[in-house]
mmCIF file of C-alpha atoms in Angstrom:
data_model
loop_
_atom_site.group_PDB
_atom_site.id
_atom_site.type_symbol
_atom_site.label_atom_id
_atom_site.label_comp_id
_atom_site.label_asym_id
_atom_site.label_seq_id
_atom_site.Cartn_x
_atom_site.Cartn_y
_atom_site.Cartn_z
ATOM 1 C CA VAL F 349 -33.329 36.700 -59.190
ATOM 2 C CA GLY F 350 -30.199 35.163 -60.701
ATOM 3 C CA THR F 351 -28.032 37.856 -59.099
ATOM 4 C CA LEU F 352 -29.603 37.327 -55.662
ATOM 5 C CA PHE F 353 -29.097 33.558 -55.904
ATOM 6 C CA HIS F 354 -25.437 34.071 -56.874
ATOM 7 C CA HIS F 355 -24.801 36.313 -53.829
ATOM 8 C CA TYR F 356 -26.567 33.872 -51.504
ATOM 9 C CA HIS F 357 -24.485 30.961 -52.859
ATOM 10 C CA ASN F 358 -21.220 32.859 -52.233
ATOM 11 C CA TYR F 359 -22.381 33.776 -48.714
ATOM 12 C CA CYS F 360 -22.991 30.094 -47.844
ATOM 13 C CA ILE F 361 -19.527 29.123 -49.098
ATOM 14 C CA ILE F 362 -17.854 31.860 -47.040
ATOM 15 C CA MET F 363 -19.747 30.974 -43.824
ATOM 16 C CA GLY F 364 -19.046 27.280 -44.259
ATOM 17 C CA GLY F 365 -15.329 27.946 -44.616
ATOM 18 C CA ALA F 366 -15.355 30.173 -41.539
ATOM 19 C CA GLY F 367 -17.059 27.468 -39.476
ATOM 20 C CA THR F 368 -14.486 24.907 -40.536
ATOM 21 C CA ALA F 369 -11.632 27.279 -39.696
ATOM 22 C CA THR F 370 -13.126 27.944 -36.254
ATOM 23 C CA ALA F 371 -13.355 24.244 -35.479
ATOM 24 C CA THR F 372 -9.792 23.650 -36.662
ATOM 25 C CA ALA F 373 -8.439 26.511 -34.582
ATOM 26 C CA GLY F 374 -10.303 25.243 -31.519
ATOM 27 C CA ALA F 375 -8.882 21.752 -31.903
ATOM 28 C CA SER F 376 -5.296 23.026 -32.028
ATOM 29 C CA SER F 377 -5.460 25.489 -29.145
ATOM 30 C CA GLY F 378 -4.545 22.979 -26.428
ATOM 31 C CA GLY F 379 -6.489 20.734 -24.048
ATOM 32 C CA ILE F 380 -8.628 17.728 -24.824
ATOM 33 C CA ALA F 381 -11.058 18.182 -27.715
ATOM 34 C CA THR F 382 -14.268 16.480 -26.658
ATOM 35 C CA GLY F 383 -15.713 16.033 -30.134
ATOM 36 C CA ALA F 384 -18.973 17.323 -28.689
ATOM 37 C CA GLY F 385 -20.892 20.431 -29.580
ATOM 38 C CA THR F 386 -24.353 21.684 -30.328
ATOM 39 C CA LYS F 387 -23.308 23.200 -33.672
ATOM 40 C CA VAL F 388 -21.897 21.431 -36.676
ATOM 41 C CA GLY F 389 -18.123 21.861 -36.955
ATOM 42 C CA VAL F 390 -17.701 23.184 -33.397
ATOM 43 C CA THR F 391 -15.402 21.272 -31.042
ATOM 44 C CA LEU F 392 -15.593 21.860 -27.274
ATOM 45 C CA LYS F 393 -12.772 21.575 -24.759
ATOM 46 C CA LEU F 394 -13.388 19.859 -21.423
ATOM 47 C CA PRO F 395 -13.358 23.129 -19.410
ATOM 48 C CA GLN F 396 -15.937 24.551 -21.840
ATOM 49 C CA LEU F 397 -18.095 21.450 -21.580
ATOM 50 C CA GLN F 398 -17.804 21.524 -17.797
ATOM 51 C CA ASN F 399 -19.092 25.087 -17.802
ATOM 52 C CA LEU F 400 -21.980 24.204 -20.093
ATOM 53 C CA CYS F 401 -22.934 21.156 -18.022
ATOM 54 C CA LYS F 402 -23.221 23.365 -14.943
ATOM 55 C CA ARG F 403 -25.456 25.820 -16.810
ATOM 56 C CA ASP F 404 -27.622 23.258 -18.579
ATOM 57 C CA PRO F 405 -27.168 19.743 -17.113
ATOM 58 C CA GLU F 406 -29.929 18.093 -19.128
ATOM 59 C CA GLY F 407 -29.017 19.744 -22.405
ATOM 60 C CA TYR F 408 -25.415 18.521 -22.293
ATOM 61 C CA ARG F 409 -25.963 15.147 -20.616
ATOM 62 C CA GLU F 410 -25.173 13.215 -23.796
ATOM 63 C CA ASP F 411 -21.910 15.103 -24.242
ATOM 64 C CA TYR F 412 -21.031 14.416 -20.609
ATOM 65 C CA ASP F 413 -21.827 10.701 -20.972
ATOM 66 C CA ALA F 414 -19.554 10.503 -24.020
ATOM 67 C CA GLN F 415 -16.621 11.779 -21.937
ATOM 68 C CA ILE F 416 -17.376 9.310 -19.133
ATOM 69 C CA ARG F 417 -17.267 6.473 -21.661
ATOM 70 C CA ARG F 418 -13.842 7.745 -22.712
ATOM 71 C CA LEU F 419 -12.764 7.785 -19.062
ATOM 72 C CA GLU F 420 -13.975 4.222 -18.493
ATOM 73 C CA SER F 421 -12.143 3.065 -21.590
ATOM 74 C CA GLU F 422 -8.905 4.770 -20.515
ATOM 75 C CA CYS F 423 -9.179 3.273 -17.027
ATOM 76 C CA GLY F 424 -9.712 -0.204 -18.476
ATOM 77 C CA ILE F 425 -6.611 0.128 -20.645
ATOM 78 C CA LEU F 426 -4.578 1.497 -17.730
ATOM 79 C CA GLN F 427 -5.461 -1.434 -15.475
ATOM 80 C CA LEU F 428 -4.186 -3.858 -18.106
ATOM 81 C CA SER F 429 -0.825 -2.081 -18.310
ATOM 82 C CA PRO F 430 -0.357 0.313 -15.353
ATOM 83 C CA GLN F 431 3.404 0.718 -15.834
ATOM 84 C CA HIS F 432 3.423 1.634 -19.532
ATOM 85 C CA THR F 433 1.645 4.974 -19.695
ATOM 86 C CA ALA F 434 2.748 7.714 -22.096
ATOM 87 C CA THR F 435 2.960 11.270 -20.771
ATOM 88 C CA ALA F 436 0.273 12.514 -23.166
ATOM 89 C CA THR F 437 -2.056 9.681 -22.150
ATOM 90 C CA THR F 438 -1.440 10.406 -18.479
ATOM 91 C CA ASN F 439 -2.226 14.106 -18.901
ATOM 92 C CA ASN F 440 -5.403 13.366 -20.843
ATOM 93 C CA LEU F 441 -6.580 10.869 -18.234
ATOM 94 C CA ILE F 442 -5.907 13.305 -15.395
ATOM 95 C CA GLU F 443 -7.948 15.963 -17.178
ATOM 96 C CA LEU F 444 -10.811 13.491 -17.701
ATOM 97 C CA ILE F 445 -10.702 12.490 -14.014
ATOM 98 C CA GLN F 446 -10.866 16.104 -12.886
ATOM 99 C CA PHE F 447 -13.717 16.797 -15.312
ATOM 100 C CA ALA F 448 -15.747 13.773 -14.191
ATOM 101 C CA ALA F 449 -15.331 14.554 -10.482
ATOM 102 C CA ALA F 450 -16.189 18.245 -10.818
ATOM 103 C CA VAL F 451 -19.253 17.804 -13.054
ATOM 104 C CA SER F 452 -20.733 14.703 -11.407
ATOM 105 C CA SER F 453 -20.503 16.228 -7.912
ATOM 106 C CA SER F 454 -22.185 19.473 -8.958
ATOM 107 C CA SER F 455 -24.511 18.846 -11.921
ATOM 108 C CA TYR F 456 -25.316 15.135 -11.537
ATOM 109 C CA LYS F 457 -25.009 14.521 -7.803
ATOM 110 C CA GLY F 458 -26.485 11.211 -6.677
ATOM 111 C CA GLU F 459 -26.282 7.970 -8.627
ATOM 112 C CA GLU F 460 -23.909 9.466 -11.190
ATOM 113 C CA SER F 461 -21.483 10.858 -8.611
ATOM 114 C CA ASP F 462 -21.564 7.482 -6.836
ATOM 115 C CA ARG F 463 -20.690 5.778 -10.123
ATOM 116 C CA ILE F 464 -17.731 8.092 -10.726
ATOM 117 C CA ALA F 465 -16.503 7.594 -7.161
ATOM 118 C CA ALA F 466 -16.695 3.804 -7.584
ATOM 119 C CA LEU F 467 -14.709 4.079 -10.821
ATOM 120 C CA LEU F 468 -11.951 6.129 -9.177
ATOM 121 C CA ILE F 469 -11.842 3.865 -6.115
ATOM 122 C CA GLY F 470 -11.545 0.854 -8.405
ATOM 123 C CA LEU F 471 -8.599 2.501 -10.132
ATOM 124 C CA LEU F 472 -6.878 3.201 -6.806
ATOM 125 C CA VAL F 473 -7.290 -0.221 -5.222
ATOM 126 C CA GLY F 474 -7.306 -2.346 -8.372
ATOM 127 C CA GLY F 475 -10.209 -4.079 -10.093
ATOM 128 C CA GLY F 476 -12.880 -3.149 -12.591
ATOM 129 C CA GLY F 477 -15.656 -0.761 -11.659
ATOM 130 C CA GLY F 478 -14.896 -0.685 -7.952
ATOM 131 C CA GLU F 479 -18.060 -2.482 -6.743
ATOM 132 C CA ALA F 480 -16.221 -5.427 -5.178
ATOM 133 C CA GLN F 481 -13.659 -3.136 -3.620
ATOM 134 C CA GLU F 482 -16.345 -0.927 -2.126
ATOM 135 C CA GLU F 483 -17.895 -3.965 -0.431
ATOM 136 C CA GLU F 484 -14.561 -4.477 1.338
ATOM 137 C CA LEU F 485 -14.444 -0.793 2.235
ATOM 138 C CA GLN F 486 -17.864 -0.691 3.870
ATOM 139 C CA PRO F 487 -17.705 0.595 7.475
ATOM 140 C CA PRO F 488 -17.435 -2.105 10.128
ATOM 141 C CA PRO F 489 -20.409 -2.624 12.460
ATOM 142 C CA GLU F 490 -20.537 -0.066 15.242
ATOM 143 C CA SER F 491 -19.673 -1.270 18.737
ATOM 144 C CA SER F 492 -19.412 0.606 21.983
ATOM 145 C CA LEU F 493 -15.869 1.181 23.169
ATOM 146 C CA LYS F 494 -17.121 1.643 26.708
ATOM 147 C CA ASP F 495 -18.818 -1.765 26.808
ATOM 148 C CA GLY F 496 -16.200 -3.586 24.773
ATOM 149 C CA LYS F 497 -15.294 -6.033 27.527
ATOM 150 C CA ARG F 498 -18.914 -6.973 28.196
ATOM 151 C CA GLN F 499 -19.631 -7.539 24.501
ATOM 152 C CA GLN F 500 -16.454 -9.501 23.846
ATOM 153 C CA ASN F 501 -17.754 -12.858 25.049
ATOM 154 C CA GLY F 502 -21.128 -12.598 23.338
ATOM 155 C CA ASN F 503 -19.823 -11.312 20.014
ATOM 156 C CA SER F 504 -16.420 -13.006 19.710
ATOM 157 C CA GLN F 505 -17.136 -14.439 16.264
ATOM 158 C CA LYS F 506 -18.429 -11.125 14.963
ATOM 159 C CA ASN F 507 -15.421 -9.243 16.347
ATOM 160 C CA THR F 508 -13.020 -11.798 14.864
ATOM 161 C CA SER F 509 -14.601 -11.325 11.444
ATOM 162 C CA SER F 510 -14.398 -7.534 11.761
ATOM 163 C CA ASN F 511 -10.762 -7.715 12.837
ATOM 164 C CA GLU F 512 -9.882 -9.953 9.904
ATOM 165 C CA SER F 513 -11.517 -7.493 7.498
ATOM 166 C CA ILE F 514 -9.484 -4.638 8.994
ATOM 167 C CA LEU F 515 -6.259 -6.613 8.666
ATOM 168 C CA ARG F 516 -7.087 -7.588 5.084
ATOM 169 C CA MET F 517 -7.923 -3.979 4.257
ATOM 170 C CA THR F 518 -4.639 -2.606 5.554
ATOM 171 C CA THR F 519 -2.332 -5.280 4.148
ATOM 172 C CA MET F 520 -3.673 -6.212 0.718
ATOM 173 C CA LEU F 521 -3.506 -4.211 -2.485
ATOM 174 C CA PRO F 522 -3.277 -5.665 -6.013
ATOM 175 C CA THR F 523 -0.087 -5.249 -8.011
ATOM 176 C CA SER F 524 -1.915 -3.136 -10.604
ATOM 177 C CA ALA F 525 -2.807 -0.604 -7.887
ATOM 178 C CA LEU F 526 0.748 -0.447 -6.545
ATOM 179 C CA GLN F 527 2.124 0.093 -10.061
ATOM 180 C CA LEU F 528 -0.330 2.883 -10.854
ATOM 181 C CA ASN F 529 1.263 6.082 -12.146
ATOM 182 C CA ARG F 530 2.017 8.441 -9.267
ATOM 183 C CA ASP F 531 0.354 11.472 -10.877
ATOM 184 C CA ILE F 532 -2.770 9.502 -11.783
ATOM 185 C CA ARG F 533 -3.065 8.161 -8.229
ATOM 186 C CA LYS F 534 -2.752 11.649 -6.780
ATOM 187 C CA SER F 535 -5.304 12.948 -9.291
ATOM 188 C CA CYS F 536 -7.801 10.250 -8.241
ATOM 189 C CA VAL F 537 -7.302 11.118 -4.567
ATOM 190 C CA SER F 538 -7.702 14.850 -5.238
ATOM 191 C CA ALA F 539 -10.858 14.168 -7.264
ATOM 192 C CA LEU F 540 -12.386 12.121 -4.424
ATOM 193 C CA ILE F 541 -11.504 14.863 -1.918
ATOM 194 C CA LEU F 542 -13.213 17.403 -4.200
ATOM 195 C CA MET F 543 -16.331 15.226 -4.355
ATOM 196 C CA ARG F 544 -16.312 14.851 -0.561
ATOM 197 C CA ASN F 545 -15.950 18.620 -0.063
ATOM 198 C CA LYS F 546 -18.973 19.154 -2.323
ATOM 199 C CA GLY F 547 -21.042 16.753 -0.258
ATOM 200 C CA ALA F 548 -21.238 14.056 -2.931
ATOM 201 C CA LEU F 549 -19.534 11.399 -0.752
ATOM 202 C CA GLU F 550 -19.981 10.257 2.823
ATOM 203 C CA PRO F 551 -16.930 10.644 5.114
ATOM 204 C CA LEU F 552 -16.767 6.947 6.066
ATOM 205 C CA ARG F 553 -16.603 5.975 2.421
ATOM 206 C CA LEU F 554 -13.256 7.721 2.031
ATOM 207 C CA LEU F 555 -11.824 7.188 5.509
ATOM 208 C CA GLU F 556 -11.201 3.457 5.093
ATOM 209 C CA LEU F 557 -9.988 3.855 1.519
ATOM 210 C CA PHE F 558 -7.492 6.530 2.529
ATOM 211 C CA PHE F 559 -6.225 4.464 5.468
ATOM 212 C CA ARG F 560 -5.707 1.554 3.116
ATOM 213 C CA LEU F 561 -3.661 3.691 0.726
ATOM 214 C CA MET F 562 -1.765 5.373 3.542
ATOM 215 C CA ALA F 563 -0.703 2.013 4.975
ATOM 216 C CA VAL F 564 0.409 0.372 1.731
ATOM 217 C CA VAL F 565 1.396 2.950 -0.907
ATOM 218 C CA PRO F 566 5.051 4.084 -0.504
ATOM 219 C CA ASP F 567 4.436 7.742 -1.327
ATOM 220 C CA LYS F 568 5.222 10.135 1.514
ATOM 221 C CA GLY F 569 3.632 13.146 -0.188
ATOM 222 C CA LEU F 570 0.405 11.245 -0.800
ATOM 223 C CA ARG F 571 0.319 10.019 2.793
ATOM 224 C CA GLU F 572 0.546 13.590 4.071
ATOM 225 C CA LEU F 573 -2.254 14.685 1.737
ATOM 226 C CA LEU F 574 -4.497 11.842 2.936
ATOM 227 C CA TYR F 575 -3.744 12.485 6.597
ATOM 228 C CA LYS F 576 -4.415 16.231 6.408
ATOM 229 C CA HIS F 577 -7.694 15.680 4.604
ATOM 230 C CA MET F 578 -8.945 13.142 7.165
ATOM 231 C CA VAL F 579 -8.103 15.390 10.119
ATOM 232 C CA ASN F 580 -9.700 18.456 8.491
ATOM 233 C CA ASP F 581 -12.771 16.466 7.451
ATOM 234 C CA ILE F 582 -13.373 15.238 11.003
ATOM 235 C CA ARG F 583 -12.876 18.769 12.308
ATOM 236 C CA ASN F 584 -15.475 20.055 9.831
ATOM 237 C CA ILE F 585 -17.911 17.322 10.884
ATOM 238 C CA ASN F 586 -17.601 18.574 14.462
ATOM 239 C CA LYS F 587 -17.996 22.286 13.839
ATOM 240 C CA LYS F 588 -20.546 24.115 15.989
ATOM 241 C CA GLY F 589 -24.048 23.290 14.844
ATOM 242 C CA LYS F 590 -22.839 20.496 12.514
ATOM 243 C CA ARG F 591 -21.647 17.830 14.966
ATOM 244 C CA ASP F 592 -22.788 14.350 13.936
ATOM 245 C CA ASP F 593 -22.376 11.907 16.823
ATOM 246 C CA LYS F 594 -23.376 8.898 14.732
ATOM 247 C CA VAL F 595 -20.616 9.556 12.202
ATOM 248 C CA ASN F 596 -18.147 10.207 15.028
ATOM 249 C CA ARG F 597 -18.975 6.864 16.666
ATOM 250 C CA SER F 598 -18.501 5.005 13.388
ATOM 251 C CA ILE F 599 -15.139 6.669 12.711
ATOM 252 C CA GLN F 600 -13.913 6.076 16.257
ATOM 253 C CA SER F 601 -14.999 2.422 16.087
ATOM 254 C CA PHE F 602 -13.004 1.964 12.884
ATOM 255 C CA LEU F 603 -9.894 3.694 14.288
ATOM 256 C CA HIS F 604 -10.093 1.601 17.459
ATOM 257 C CA ARG F 605 -10.036 -1.596 15.395
ATOM 258 C CA VAL F 606 -7.062 -0.347 13.363
ATOM 259 C CA VAL F 607 -5.090 0.379 16.540
ATOM 260 C CA SER F 608 -6.073 -2.701 18.530
ATOM 261 C CA THR F 609 -5.659 -5.322 15.770
ATOM 262 C CA HIS F 610 -2.433 -4.193 14.078
ATOM 263 C CA GLY F 611 0.332 -6.759 13.691
ATOM 264 C CA GLN F 612 -1.894 -9.818 14.147
ATOM 265 C CA SER F 613 -1.754 -11.161 10.591
ATOM 266 C CA GLU F 614 1.829 -10.199 9.753
ATOM 267 C CA ALA F 615 5.216 -10.745 11.330
ATOM 268 C CA SER F 616 5.494 -8.284 14.152
ATOM 269 C CA SER F 617 7.773 -5.306 13.664
ATOM 270 C CA VAL F 618 9.280 -6.155 17.038
ATOM 271 C CA ASP F 619 10.492 -9.480 15.619
ATOM 272 C CA ASN F 620 11.884 -8.420 12.254
ATOM 273 C CA GLY F 621 12.812 -4.812 12.965
ATOM 274 C CA GLU F 622 10.620 -3.411 10.160
ATOM 275 C CA GLU F 623 7.271 -1.648 10.318
ATOM 276 C CA THR F 624 4.425 -3.550 8.692
ATOM 277 C CA SER F 625 1.546 -1.906 6.870
ATOM 278 C CA THR F 626 -0.756 -2.443 9.856
ATOM 279 C CA ASP F 627 1.831 -0.773 12.099
ATOM 280 C CA ILE F 628 1.827 2.261 9.808
ATOM 281 C CA ALA F 629 -1.978 2.400 9.832
ATOM 282 C CA ALA F 630 -2.098 2.078 13.637
ATOM 283 C CA LYS F 631 0.538 4.782 14.055
ATOM 284 C CA ARG F 632 -1.389 7.180 11.806
ATOM 285 C CA ALA F 633 -4.652 6.402 13.575
ATOM 286 C CA THR F 634 -3.016 7.170 16.942
ATOM 287 C CA ASP F 635 -1.511 10.412 15.604
ATOM 288 C CA MET F 636 -4.920 11.439 14.275
ATOM 289 C CA VAL F 637 -6.731 10.823 17.575
ATOM 290 C CA CYS F 638 -3.980 12.658 19.493
ATOM 291 C CA GLU F 639 -4.263 15.683 17.229
ATOM 292 C CA LEU F 640 -8.065 15.723 17.425
ATOM 293 C CA TYR F 641 -7.860 15.436 21.224
ATOM 294 C CA ARG F 642 -5.317 18.269 21.381
ATOM 295 C CA ARG F 643 -7.597 20.442 19.255
ATOM 296 C CA GLN F 644 -10.522 19.644 21.581
ATOM 297 C CA VAL F 645 -12.479 17.988 18.765
ATOM 298 C CA TRP F 646 -12.621 14.522 20.372
ATOM 299 C CA VAL F 647 -12.416 14.579 24.170
ATOM 300 C CA ASP F 648 -14.850 11.783 24.990
ATOM 301 C CA ASP F 649 -14.307 8.316 26.456
ATOM 302 C CA ARG F 650 -14.091 6.717 23.030
ATOM 303 C CA ALA F 651 -11.061 8.785 22.055
ATOM 304 C CA VAL F 652 -9.378 7.931 25.368
ATOM 305 C CA ALA F 653 -10.097 4.221 24.795
ATOM 306 C CA ILE F 654 -8.338 4.365 21.402
ATOM 307 C CA LEU F 655 -5.256 5.936 22.978
ATOM 308 C CA ALA F 656 -5.344 3.353 25.762
ATOM 309 C CA SER F 657 -5.202 0.591 23.134
ATOM 310 C CA ALA F 658 -2.216 2.322 21.532
ATOM 311 C CA VAL F 659 -0.362 2.360 24.865
ATOM 312 C CA LEU F 660 -0.622 -1.447 25.011
ATOM 313 C CA SER F 661 1.027 -1.840 21.603
ATOM 314 C CA LYS F 662 4.341 -3.706 21.393
ATOM 315 C CA ASN F 663 5.483 -1.262 18.728
ATOM 316 C CA THR F 664 7.019 1.810 20.363
ATOM 317 C CA THR F 665 6.140 4.024 17.362
ATOM 318 C CA VAL F 666 2.441 3.343 17.967
ATOM 319 C CA MET F 667 2.593 3.897 21.740
#
């Protein structure tokens, strides 16, 4: 009995040392160590945890929530000091953003994916959790472009309010959002596009956000990414058997307001020789409708009405 106990004691020591060595090796092999794991002494990387969350969402929900708390903490720190971000911190935050977007849009689609989207939107446009910003980014009330003249007298106050919200959306962005690290901003945009492609976000939710960024953020590469996504997303909405007229009307109504109201709250580009943010937004909206018309995606009266508004613009780049 004494001999058997001695062998068993040595076996436990050896296995314990092996487990510790495995955990140490895992922590030094690159990537973010999550600190999570179902076994004592085992540390998971984010790609591993992402894989496990897809296989067993309920079993790894606590581990996932721990990483989201880390993401929220990092975002809070970043908003306090957007300019002073170390390279290592930036890389870790980007990896957390990609993890949160991928897992929430596949394993926890619904309230959780909405929460992650609000967090990323808040990071892009400034603010805390993104709730207040999302209220500003809600789609404007739908109105018929065909009957616009008849409705103008009866709904002048409503239209004025909608126009003011469009102008505020395309001209205002907090300093913290403008100072956000370029790579982090692009990572947030890519994460939101991923969530949209997986069906976790509605198209209108991103359209206004992306127009806001495209009009204000001085990043040519990002503008091209946003523009290409919006065009491709509208084309996908209008594929055979998938066409959604209600969504099309809402998008066209928004684009019509962007084109028809640009330059009203700022000094006109005609006067000072410089393009304002609303001019940029109107120009991009016109380019988008032209491309969709050329591709035979939008060939209805609403699309023509948007282009007619562009022709009346005082800015030759919008015409």
